Amino acid sequence: NRCKENDAYQCGLEGKCIRGAQVGDGVKHCPSGSDEHPEVVQAKRIRQNKGISSEPVFCEPLNVPQGVTATCSHPQLGEVDCSKAPANTEITIKCAKYFRPSSRINRINMKCSDDKSWKPFRDFSCQPECGLIHKRKSNATELIVSAANSPALFPWHGEIWRETEDGKMEII
């Protein structure tokens, strides 16, 4: 948790800090609204009732933006749900298919610590690989008319044709 205040809550990967009292107050203070996420609110209640509940306390769920994937693994439990990650869970964050990292780092790993925060905390984001098509194995047949077939990545476009009543083809 990068927040300076003892009672502060960090808004997922966004990094914004809010007062702990703002968590679960019915108002979304974090850009993602993670401060009102049911599991975050429940974890806050468990912390407030220390000693009363024997339920395990999980790391704060991270807001995973579009184009980013997160997988979590625990040494004893194996793969676990990242929104319910107990202490010692390791999270691996990387770009989803058709996205690329916004920085030079391809992936990050963090660990859920006993203080319910992910350490070492680092920001991570991805951007779309717009207009690129990847060559992949498929049963589909490419139809290329009056053009060259390039196995490399290329910006792409397409045309839509229809058959007229007299059997001729025309571009729509």
N, CA and C of each residue as an Amber inpcrd file, in Angstrom:
protein
   516
   0.8500000  -1.1810000   0.0000000   0.0000000   0.0000000   0.0000000
   0.8890000   1.2350000   0.0000000   0.7680000   2.0820000  -1.0130000
   1.6200000   3.2670000  -1.1280000   1.0660000   4.4660000  -0.3770000
  -0.0930000   4.3390000   0.1980000  -0.7200000   5.4700000   0.8830000
   0.0150000   5.7690000   2.1860000   0.2150000   7.0460000   2.4730000
   0.9710000   7.4800000   3.6550000   0.1670000   7.3150000   4.9470000
  -1.1320000   7.6130000   4.8830000  -1.9720000   7.5460000   6.0790000
  -2.1330000   6.0970000   6.5270000  -2.2000000   5.8880000   7.8260000
  -2.3590000   4.5530000   8.3830000  -3.6970000   3.9270000   8.0110000
  -4.7490000   4.7410000   7.9650000  -6.1010000   4.2430000   7.7140000
  -6.5180000   4.4160000   6.2540000  -5.5590000   4.6690000   5.3500000
  -5.8950000   4.9690000   3.9520000  -6.1480000   3.6910000   3.1570000
  -6.8870000   3.8620000   2.0600000  -7.1710000   2.7700000   1.1290000
  -6.6200000   3.1630000  -0.2350000  -5.8900000   2.2380000  -0.8770000
  -5.3500000   2.4870000  -2.2080000  -6.2880000   1.9100000  -3.2490000
  -6.6620000   2.7370000  -4.2240000  -7.6130000   2.3600000  -5.2750000
  -6.9610000   1.4710000  -6.3300000  -6.7910000   0.1970000  -6.0650000
  -6.2790000  -0.7560000  -7.0400000  -5.0170000  -0.2980000  -7.7380000
  -4.8990000  -0.6180000  -9.0380000  -3.7150000  -0.2380000  -9.8140000
  -3.7000000   1.2410000 -10.1530000  -4.8010000   1.9510000  -9.8670000
  -4.8640000   3.3800000 -10.1810000  -3.9270000   4.1830000  -9.2870000
  -3.6580000   3.6780000  -8.0680000  -2.7210000   4.3280000  -7.1730000
  -3.2950000   5.4420000  -6.3270000  -4.5160000   5.8960000  -6.5740000
  -5.1280000   6.9710000  -5.7980000  -5.3700000   6.4970000  -4.3680000
  -5.1580000   7.3940000  -3.3930000  -5.4010000   7.0730000  -1.9910000
  -6.6200000   7.8430000  -1.4890000  -7.4620000   7.1590000  -0.7210000
  -8.6190000   7.8020000  -0.0950000  -8.6110000   7.4580000   1.3910000
  -9.3710000   8.1920000   2.1930000  -9.4750000   7.9060000   3.6210000
 -10.1990000   6.5830000   3.8200000  -9.7790000   5.8230000   4.8010000
 -10.4110000   4.5390000   5.0820000 -11.8950000   4.6660000   5.3660000
 -12.3030000   5.7840000   5.9520000 -13.7180000   6.0070000   6.2700000
 -14.5700000   6.1100000   5.0090000 -13.9440000   6.4040000   3.8620000
 -14.6880000   6.5380000   2.6090000 -14.9900000   5.1830000   1.9660000
 -14.3280000   4.1340000   2.4280000 -14.5690000   2.7910000   1.8910000
 -15.9160000   2.2910000   2.3990000 -16.7850000   1.9050000   1.4780000
 -18.0810000   1.3490000   1.8440000 -19.1010000   2.3620000   2.3190000
 -18.8820000   3.6520000   1.9880000 -19.8400000   4.6800000   2.4300000
 -20.9440000   4.9390000   1.4120000 -20.9730000   4.1410000   0.3280000
 -22.0210000   4.2960000  -0.6760000 -21.6730000   5.2540000  -1.7960000
 -20.4990000   5.8950000  -1.7260000 -20.0560000   6.8330000  -2.7650000
 -18.7710000   6.2830000  -3.3740000 -18.7060000   6.2260000  -4.7040000
 -17.5060000   5.7270000  -5.3810000 -16.4610000   6.8400000  -5.4350000
 -15.4530000   6.7450000  -4.5570000 -14.3770000   7.7380000  -4.5230000
 -13.2190000   7.3470000  -5.4430000 -13.0330000   6.0530000  -5.6880000
 -11.9890000   5.5720000  -6.5940000 -12.5220000   5.6280000  -8.0290000
 -11.6600000   5.9470000  -9.0130000 -12.1160000   5.9860000 -10.4090000
 -12.8040000   4.6920000 -10.8450000 -12.3380000   3.5490000 -10.3480000
 -12.9280000   2.2580000 -10.7260000 -14.1060000   1.8770000  -9.8470000
 -14.2920000   2.6030000  -8.7470000 -15.3500000   2.2530000  -7.8030000
 -14.9650000   1.1050000  -6.8900000 -13.6670000   0.7360000  -6.8530000
 -13.2400000  -0.4140000  -6.0520000 -13.4830000  -0.2100000  -4.5590000
 -13.6040000   1.0420000  -4.1040000 -13.8590000   1.3040000  -2.6860000
 -15.2700000   0.8850000  -2.2610000 -16.1340000   0.5910000  -3.2300000
 -17.4970000   0.1360000  -2.9330000 -17.6960000  -1.3290000  -3.3340000
 -16.6200000  -2.0030000  -3.7550000 -16.7010000  -3.4180000  -4.1410000
 -17.0900000  -4.2270000  -2.8990000 -18.0760000  -5.1360000  -3.0110000
 -18.5540000  -5.8820000  -1.8400000 -17.4510000  -6.5890000  -1.0450000
 -16.4560000  -7.1570000  -1.7260000 -15.3980000  -7.8690000  -1.0060000
 -14.4790000  -6.9100000  -0.2540000 -14.2730000  -5.7090000  -0.7980000
 -13.4570000  -4.7030000  -0.1110000 -14.1940000  -4.2280000   1.1370000
 -15.4840000  -3.9710000   0.9860000 -16.2930000  -3.5060000   2.1180000
 -16.3390000  -4.5830000   3.1990000 -16.4900000  -5.8500000   2.7990000
 -16.5230000  -6.9470000   3.7670000 -15.1850000  -7.0590000   4.5020000
 -14.0720000  -6.9460000   3.7710000 -12.7490000  -7.0230000   4.4030000
 -12.5750000  -5.9000000   5.4180000 -13.1040000  -4.7130000   5.1220000
 -13.0210000  -3.5870000   6.0620000 -13.7930000  -3.9240000   7.3370000
 -14.9990000  -4.4860000   7.1810000 -15.8110000  -4.8540000   8.3580000
 -15.0880000  -5.8920000   9.2150000 -14.4520000  -6.8600000   8.5710000
 -13.7260000  -7.8980000   9.3110000 -12.5920000  -7.2650000  10.1060000
 -11.8590000  -6.3220000   9.4820000 -10.7660000  -5.6410000  10.1910000
 -11.2950000  -4.8520000  11.3790000 -12.4630000  -4.2250000  11.2160000
 -13.0410000  -3.4340000  12.3050000 -13.4830000  -4.3260000  13.4620000
 -13.8430000  -5.5610000  13.1710000 -14.3120000  -6.4990000  14.1980000
 -13.2260000  -7.5050000  14.5610000 -11.9610000  -7.0750000  14.5820000
 -10.8370000  -7.9870000  14.8520000 -11.1120000  -8.8370000  16.0830000
 -10.8150000 -10.1030000  15.9580000 -10.9880000 -11.0070000  17.0800000
 -12.3750000 -11.6220000  17.1200000 -13.3620000 -10.9900000  16.5520000
 -14.7260000 -11.5170000  16.5600000 -14.8980000 -12.5390000  15.4470000
 -14.3350000 -12.2680000  14.3050000 -14.4940000 -13.1530000  13.1560000
 -13.2240000 -13.9760000  12.9570000 -13.3910000 -15.2420000  12.6630000
 -12.2260000 -16.0870000  12.3990000 -11.9810000 -16.2280000  10.9020000
 -12.7470000 -15.4870000  10.0800000 -12.5670000 -15.5480000   8.6310000
 -11.2140000 -14.9550000   8.2430000 -10.5530000 -15.5480000   7.2500000
  -9.2780000 -14.9680000   6.8060000  -9.4970000 -13.6190000   6.1300000
  -8.5120000 -12.7560000   6.2620000  -8.5760000 -11.4490000   5.6140000
  -7.7330000 -11.5230000   4.3540000  -8.2730000 -11.0180000   3.2520000
  -7.6120000 -11.1010000   1.9580000  -6.9800000  -9.7740000   1.5820000
  -6.0340000  -9.8170000   0.6280000  -5.4760000  -8.5840000   0.0770000
  -6.5830000  -7.8240000  -0.6370000  -6.4510000  -6.5070000  -0.6430000
  -7.4220000  -5.6650000  -1.3330000  -7.4320000  -6.0580000  -2.8030000
  -8.6120000  -6.2860000  -3.3980000  -8.6520000  -6.6290000  -4.8250000
  -8.1070000  -5.4830000  -5.6710000  -7.3300000  -5.8250000  -6.6850000
  -6.7940000  -4.8120000  -7.5910000  -7.7810000  -4.5610000  -8.7220000
  -7.8890000  -3.3110000  -9.1210000  -8.7010000  -2.9840000 -10.2910000
  -7.8430000  -3.2810000 -11.5150000  -8.2260000  -4.2740000 -12.2810000
  -7.4570000  -4.6670000 -13.4620000  -8.1050000  -4.0160000 -14.6770000
  -7.4190000  -3.0240000 -15.2840000  -8.0140000  -2.3130000 -16.4210000
  -8.1250000  -3.1800000 -17.6710000  -8.8720000  -2.6880000 -18.6490000
  -9.0420000  -3.3980000 -19.9150000  -7.6810000  -3.6470000 -20.5530000
  -7.5060000  -4.8270000 -21.1100000  -6.2590000  -5.1720000 -21.7830000
  -5.2130000  -5.7710000 -20.8660000  -5.5320000  -5.8870000 -19.5810000
  -4.5930000  -6.4260000 -18.6040000  -5.1910000  -7.7070000 -18.0240000
  -4.3510000  -8.7240000 -17.8400000  -4.8080000  -9.9520000 -17.1890000
  -4.0170000 -10.1600000 -15.9080000  -4.6670000 -10.7500000 -14.9290000
  -4.0220000 -11.0400000 -13.6530000  -4.3160000 -12.4870000 -13.2830000
  -3.2750000 -13.2120000 -12.8900000  -3.4460000 -14.5730000 -12.3880000
  -2.7870000 -14.6540000 -11.0220000  -3.4080000 -15.3970000 -10.1220000
  -2.9010000 -15.4990000  -8.7580000  -2.6190000 -16.9470000  -8.3920000
  -1.5190000 -17.1450000  -7.6820000  -1.1050000 -18.4790000  -7.2710000
  -0.6330000 -18.4320000  -5.8180000  -1.0880000 -19.3970000  -5.0320000
  -0.7150000 -19.4930000  -3.6220000   0.1200000 -20.7580000  -3.4450000
   1.1950000 -20.7110000  -2.6210000   2.0750000 -21.8790000  -2.4860000
   1.3600000 -23.1640000  -2.0330000   0.3600000 -23.0550000  -1.1560000
  -0.3530000 -24.2450000  -0.6850000  -1.6590000 -24.5000000  -1.4410000
  -2.3180000 -23.4320000  -1.9080000  -3.6430000 -23.5620000  -2.5110000
  -3.6260000 -23.6700000  -4.0300000  -2.4910000 -23.3960000  -4.6460000
  -2.4110000 -23.3880000  -6.1080000  -3.0350000 -22.1170000  -6.6690000
  -3.7010000 -22.2280000  -7.8300000  -4.3110000 -21.0510000  -8.4500000
  -5.5300000 -20.6190000  -7.6330000  -5.5930000 -19.3030000  -7.3150000
  -6.6970000 -18.7610000  -6.5170000  -7.3090000 -17.5580000  -7.2190000
  -8.5130000 -17.1990000  -6.8060000  -9.2110000 -16.0180000  -7.3080000
  -8.4770000 -14.7810000  -6.7870000  -8.0280000 -13.9060000  -7.6800000
  -7.2530000 -12.7260000  -7.2830000  -8.0490000 -11.7680000  -6.4000000
  -9.3740000 -11.7960000  -6.4750000 -10.1770000 -10.8990000  -5.6380000
 -10.3190000 -11.4400000  -4.2160000  -9.8640000 -12.6820000  -3.9840000
  -9.9300000 -13.2980000  -2.6510000  -8.5770000 -13.9140000  -2.3180000
  -7.5120000 -13.1450000  -2.4940000  -6.1570000 -13.6710000  -2.3470000
  -5.6770000 -13.5840000  -0.8980000  -5.3930000 -14.7410000  -0.2570000
  -4.8470000 -14.7130000   1.0970000  -3.3620000 -14.3460000   1.0810000
  -2.8190000 -14.0640000   2.2710000  -1.4020000 -13.7180000   2.3980000
  -0.5380000 -14.7740000   1.7170000   0.5650000 -14.3440000   1.1540000
   1.5550000 -15.1560000   0.4230000   1.1270000 -15.5220000  -0.9920000
  -0.0150000 -15.0190000  -1.4410000  -0.4290000 -15.2400000  -2.8260000
   0.4160000 -14.3520000  -3.7250000   0.8770000 -14.9060000  -4.8470000
   1.6240000 -14.1020000  -5.8200000   0.7240000 -13.8140000  -7.0120000
   0.6960000 -12.5460000  -7.4120000  -0.0970000 -12.1330000  -8.5650000
   0.8500000 -11.8280000  -9.7190000   0.5120000 -12.3120000 -10.8980000
   1.2630000 -12.0030000 -12.1190000   0.3400000 -11.1920000 -13.0110000
   0.7970000 -10.0090000 -13.3800000  -0.0010000  -9.0990000 -14.2030000
   0.7200000  -8.9000000 -15.5220000  -0.0230000  -9.1100000 -16.6260000
   0.5590000  -8.9350000 -17.9580000  -0.5320000  -8.4750000 -18.9180000
  -0.1410000  -8.2030000 -20.1460000  -1.0960000  -7.7280000 -21.1480000
  -1.8970000  -8.8900000 -21.7240000  -3.1610000  -8.6190000 -22.0020000
  -4.0400000  -9.5900000 -22.6530000  -3.6670000  -9.6830000 -24.1300000
  -4.2140000 -10.6880000 -24.8020000  -3.9800000 -10.8620000 -26.2300000
  -4.4520000  -9.6110000 -26.9630000  -3.7020000  -9.1880000 -27.9520000
  -3.9510000  -8.0030000 -28.7850000  -3.6980000  -6.6880000 -28.0450000
  -2.9770000  -6.7420000 -26.9230000  -2.5630000  -5.5440000 -26.2010000
  -1.0620000  -5.6340000 -25.9770000  -0.4170000  -4.4900000 -25.8030000
   1.0170000  -4.4660000 -25.5150000   1.2650000  -3.5490000 -24.3200000
   2.3680000  -3.7730000 -23.5880000   2.6450000  -2.9590000 -22.4030000
   2.8320000  -1.4840000 -22.7640000   2.3930000  -0.6110000 -21.8630000
   2.5820000   0.8280000 -22.0580000   4.0170000   1.2320000 -21.7470000
   4.7680000   0.3710000 -21.0630000   6.1730000   0.6400000 -20.7540000
   7.0130000  -0.5200000 -21.2810000   8.2860000  -0.5380000 -20.9430000
   9.1800000  -1.6020000 -21.4180000   9.0220000  -2.8980000 -20.6280000
   8.2940000  -2.8510000 -19.5360000   8.1200000  -4.0260000 -18.6850000
   6.9660000  -4.8740000 -19.2160000   7.2260000  -6.1570000 -19.4950000
   6.2150000  -7.0490000 -20.0720000   5.2420000  -7.6200000 -19.0520000
   5.6730000  -7.7410000 -17.8160000   4.8240000  -8.2900000 -16.7570000
   5.3690000  -7.8570000 -15.4120000   4.5120000  -7.8970000 -14.4000000
   4.9720000  -7.6220000 -13.0410000   4.4440000  -8.7080000 -12.1150000
   5.1790000  -8.9410000 -11.0450000   4.7700000  -9.8810000  -9.9990000
   4.7500000  -9.1360000  -8.6750000   3.7190000  -9.3780000  -7.8910000
   3.6220000  -8.8040000  -6.5520000   3.1380000  -9.9080000  -5.6210000
   3.3550000  -9.7040000  -4.3280000   2.9530000 -10.7070000  -3.3470000
   2.0180000 -10.0740000  -2.3280000   0.9890000 -10.8200000  -1.9370000
   0.0430000 -10.3690000  -0.9160000   0.7240000 -10.5120000   0.4420000
   0.9300000  -9.3940000   1.1220000   1.6280000  -9.4290000   2.4070000
   0.6310000  -9.5260000   3.5620000   1.1470000  -9.7420000   4.7610000
   0.2980000  -9.8840000   5.9480000  -0.4850000  -8.6180000   6.2710000
  -0.0180000  -7.4640000   5.7810000  -0.7590000  -6.2150000   6.0420000
  -1.8480000  -5.9670000   4.9930000  -2.1690000  -6.9810000   4.1980000
  -3.2630000  -6.9560000   3.2140000  -2.9830000  -6.0720000   2.0060000
  -1.7210000  -5.8170000   1.7110000  -1.3730000  -5.0130000   0.5330000
  -0.4690000  -5.8310000  -0.3850000  -0.4240000  -5.4260000  -1.6580000
   0.4120000  -6.0880000  -2.6620000   1.7790000  -5.4180000  -2.6720000
   2.8580000  -6.2290000  -2.5560000   4.2110000  -5.6690000  -2.5100000
   5.1360000  -6.4550000  -3.4260000   6.1580000  -5.8410000  -4.0210000
   6.2950000  -4.3810000  -4.1390000   5.2550000  -3.8640000  -5.1260000
   4.5210000  -2.8410000  -4.7370000   3.4460000  -2.3370000  -5.5870000
   4.0330000  -1.5680000  -6.7610000   3.5620000  -1.8870000  -7.9710000
   3.9730000  -1.1800000  -9.1890000   2.7750000  -1.0040000 -10.1010000
   2.7090000   0.1480000 -10.7570000   1.6570000   0.4050000 -11.7380000
   1.9440000  -0.4010000 -13.0020000   0.8980000  -0.7820000 -13.7000000
   1.0440000  -1.5170000 -14.9520000  -0.1680000  -1.2360000 -15.8180000
   0.0660000  -0.9840000 -17.0930000  -1.0460000  -0.7770000 -18.0240000
  -0.6370000  -1.2560000 -19.4150000  -1.6480000  -1.4640000 -20.2460000
  -1.4350000  -1.9500000 -21.6060000  -2.2550000  -1.1160000 -22.5730000
  -1.8140000  -1.1020000 -23.8180000  -2.5550000  -0.3820000 -24.8580000
  -2.8340000  -1.3310000 -26.0150000  -3.9200000  -1.0860000 -26.7460000
  -4.2770000  -1.9930000 -27.8460000  -3.2700000  -1.9520000 -28.9850000
  -3.1030000  -3.0800000 -29.6380000  -2.3010000  -3.1580000 -30.8620000
  -3.2630000  -2.9380000 -32.0250000  -3.6980000  -1.7150000 -32.2090000
  -4.7490000  -1.3980000 -33.1880000  -4.2850000  -1.6230000 -34.6220000
  -5.2000000  -2.1480000 -35.4450000  -4.9570000  -2.2600000 -36.8780000
  -3.9740000  -3.3270000 -37.2810000  -3.5830000  -4.1920000 -36.3600000
  -2.6410000  -5.2510000 -36.7050000  -3.3590000  -6.5830000 -36.6470000
  -3.0640000  -7.4200000 -37.6100000  -3.6510000  -8.7590000 -37.6180000
  -2.5040000  -9.7490000 -37.5040000  -2.6520000 -10.7190000 -36.6320000
  -1.6110000 -11.7210000 -36.4410000  -1.9070000 -12.9350000 -37.3050000
  -0.8790000 -13.4410000 -37.9520000  -1.0040000 -14.6530000 -38.7520000
  -1.1710000 -15.8140000 -37.7800000  -2.2140000 -16.5970000 -37.9180000
  -2.4060000 -17.7360000 -37.0340000  -2.9860000 -18.8980000 -37.8270000
  -2.8410000 -20.0910000 -37.2810000  -3.3560000 -21.2850000 -37.9490000
  -4.8760000 -21.2570000 -37.9180000  -5.4690000 -21.5760000 -39.0440000
  -6.9220000 -21.5640000 -39.1460000  -7.3450000 -22.4680000 -40.2840000
  -8.5550000 -22.9520000 -40.2170000  -9.1140000 -23.7470000 -41.3080000
  -9.6890000 -22.8470000 -42.3950000  -9.8070000 -21.5410000 -42.0930000
 -10.3900000 -20.6010000 -43.0540000  -9.4220000 -20.3670000 -44.2090000
  -9.9540000 -20.1130000 -45.3860000  -9.1570000 -19.8230000 -46.5700000
  -9.1970000 -18.3280000 -46.8310000  -8.0160000 -17.7400000 -47.0500000
  -7.9610000 -16.3170000 -47.3560000  -8.3610000 -16.0900000 -48.8050000
  -9.1230000 -15.0540000 -49.0560000  -9.4940000 -14.6800000 -50.4130000
  -8.8290000 -13.3430000 -50.6970000  -7.8170000 -13.3660000 -51.5340000
  -7.0910000 -12.1460000 -51.8680000  -7.2010000 -11.9380000 -53.3630000
  -7.8010000 -10.8240000 -53.7280000  -8.0070000 -10.4990000 -55.1350000
  -7.2420000  -9.2150000 -55.4380000  -6.4300000  -9.2280000 -56.4620000
  -5.6640000  -8.0480000 -56.8890000  -4.8120000  -7.4680000 -55.7670000
  -4.1870000  -8.3150000 -54.9950000  -3.3170000  -7.8370000 -53.9150000
  -2.2890000  -8.9160000 -53.6180000  -1.3040000  -8.5610000 -52.8180000
  -0.2690000  -9.5170000 -52.4310000  -0.5950000 -10.0730000 -51.0550000
  -0.2960000 -11.3450000 -50.8550000  -0.5030000 -11.9790000 -49.5580000
   0.7890000 -11.8400000 -48.7660000   0.7530000 -11.1400000 -47.6450000
   1.9370000 -10.9280000 -46.8300000   1.8080000 -11.6950000 -45.5220000
   2.7770000 -12.5510000 -45.1940000   2.6980000 -13.2810000 -43.9290000
   3.0390000 -12.4040000 -42.7240000   3.5130000 -11.1940000 -42.9600000
   3.8950000 -10.2990000 -41.8690000   2.6740000  -9.5650000 -41.3240000
   2.8930000  -8.8570000 -40.2300000   1.8350000  -8.0100000 -39.6910000
   1.6080000  -6.8540000 -40.6500000   0.3710000  -6.4250000 -40.7870000
   0.1020000  -5.3060000 -41.6780000  -1.1760000  -4.6080000 -41.2440000
  -1.2730000  -3.3060000 -41.4790000  -2.5650000  -2.6460000 -41.2650000
  -3.5520000  -3.2380000 -42.2600000  -4.7830000  -3.4610000 -41.8530000
  -5.7100000  -4.1690000 -42.7070000  -6.9770000  -3.3670000 -42.9660000
  -7.6540000  -3.7600000 -44.0080000  -8.9610000  -3.2020000 -44.3560000
  -9.7200000  -4.2730000 -45.1340000 -10.9780000  -4.0420000 -45.3600000
 -11.7590000  -5.0260000 -46.0980000 -12.8480000  -4.3640000 -46.9220000
 -13.4130000  -5.1260000 -47.8310000 -14.5280000  -4.6640000 -48.6560000
 -15.6730000  -5.6410000 -48.4860000 -16.8840000  -5.1340000 -48.6350000
 -18.0620000  -5.9940000 -48.5800000 -18.7050000  -5.9930000 -49.9610000
 -18.9490000  -7.1840000 -50.4810000 -19.5330000  -7.3680000 -51.8110000
 -20.8880000  -8.0400000 -51.6760000 -21.7360000  -7.8530000 -52.6400000
 -23.0030000  -8.5740000 -52.7050000 -23.2900000  -8.9660000 -54.1470000
 -24.1000000  -9.9910000 -54.2870000 -24.4750000 -10.4580000 -55.6160000
 -25.7870000  -9.7870000 -56.0240000 -25.7980000  -9.2160000 -57.2310000
 -27.0100000  -8.5670000 -57.7430000 -27.9610000  -9.6150000 -58.3040000
 -29.1590000  -9.1860000 -58.6540000 -30.1720000 -10.1090000 -59.1770000
 -29.7400000 -10.7790000 -60.4830000 -28.9010000 -10.0720000 -61.2710000
 -28.4510000 -10.6580000 -62.5410000 -27.1690000 -11.4870000 -62.3780000
 -26.7520000 -11.7820000 -61.1090000 -25.6190000 -12.6620000 -60.8720000
 -24.2710000 -11.9760000 -60.8460000 -24.2050000 -10.6570000 -60.9870000
 -22.9310000  -9.9310000 -60.9440000 -22.6230000  -9.5320000 -59.5020000
 -21.3240000  -9.3340000 -59.2220000 -20.8930000  -8.9140000 -57.8880000
 -20.6420000  -7.4140000 -57.8980000 -21.0340000  -6.7360000 -56.7950000
 -20.7800000  -5.3000000 -56.6780000 -20.3890000  -4.9740000 -55.2430000
 -19.5720000  -3.9110000 -55.1100000 -19.1590000  -3.4580000 -53.7820000
 -20.3210000  -2.7140000 -53.1430000 -20.5540000  -2.9810000 -51.9070000
 -21.6230000  -2.2860000 -51.1730000 -21.1020000  -0.9490000 -50.6760000
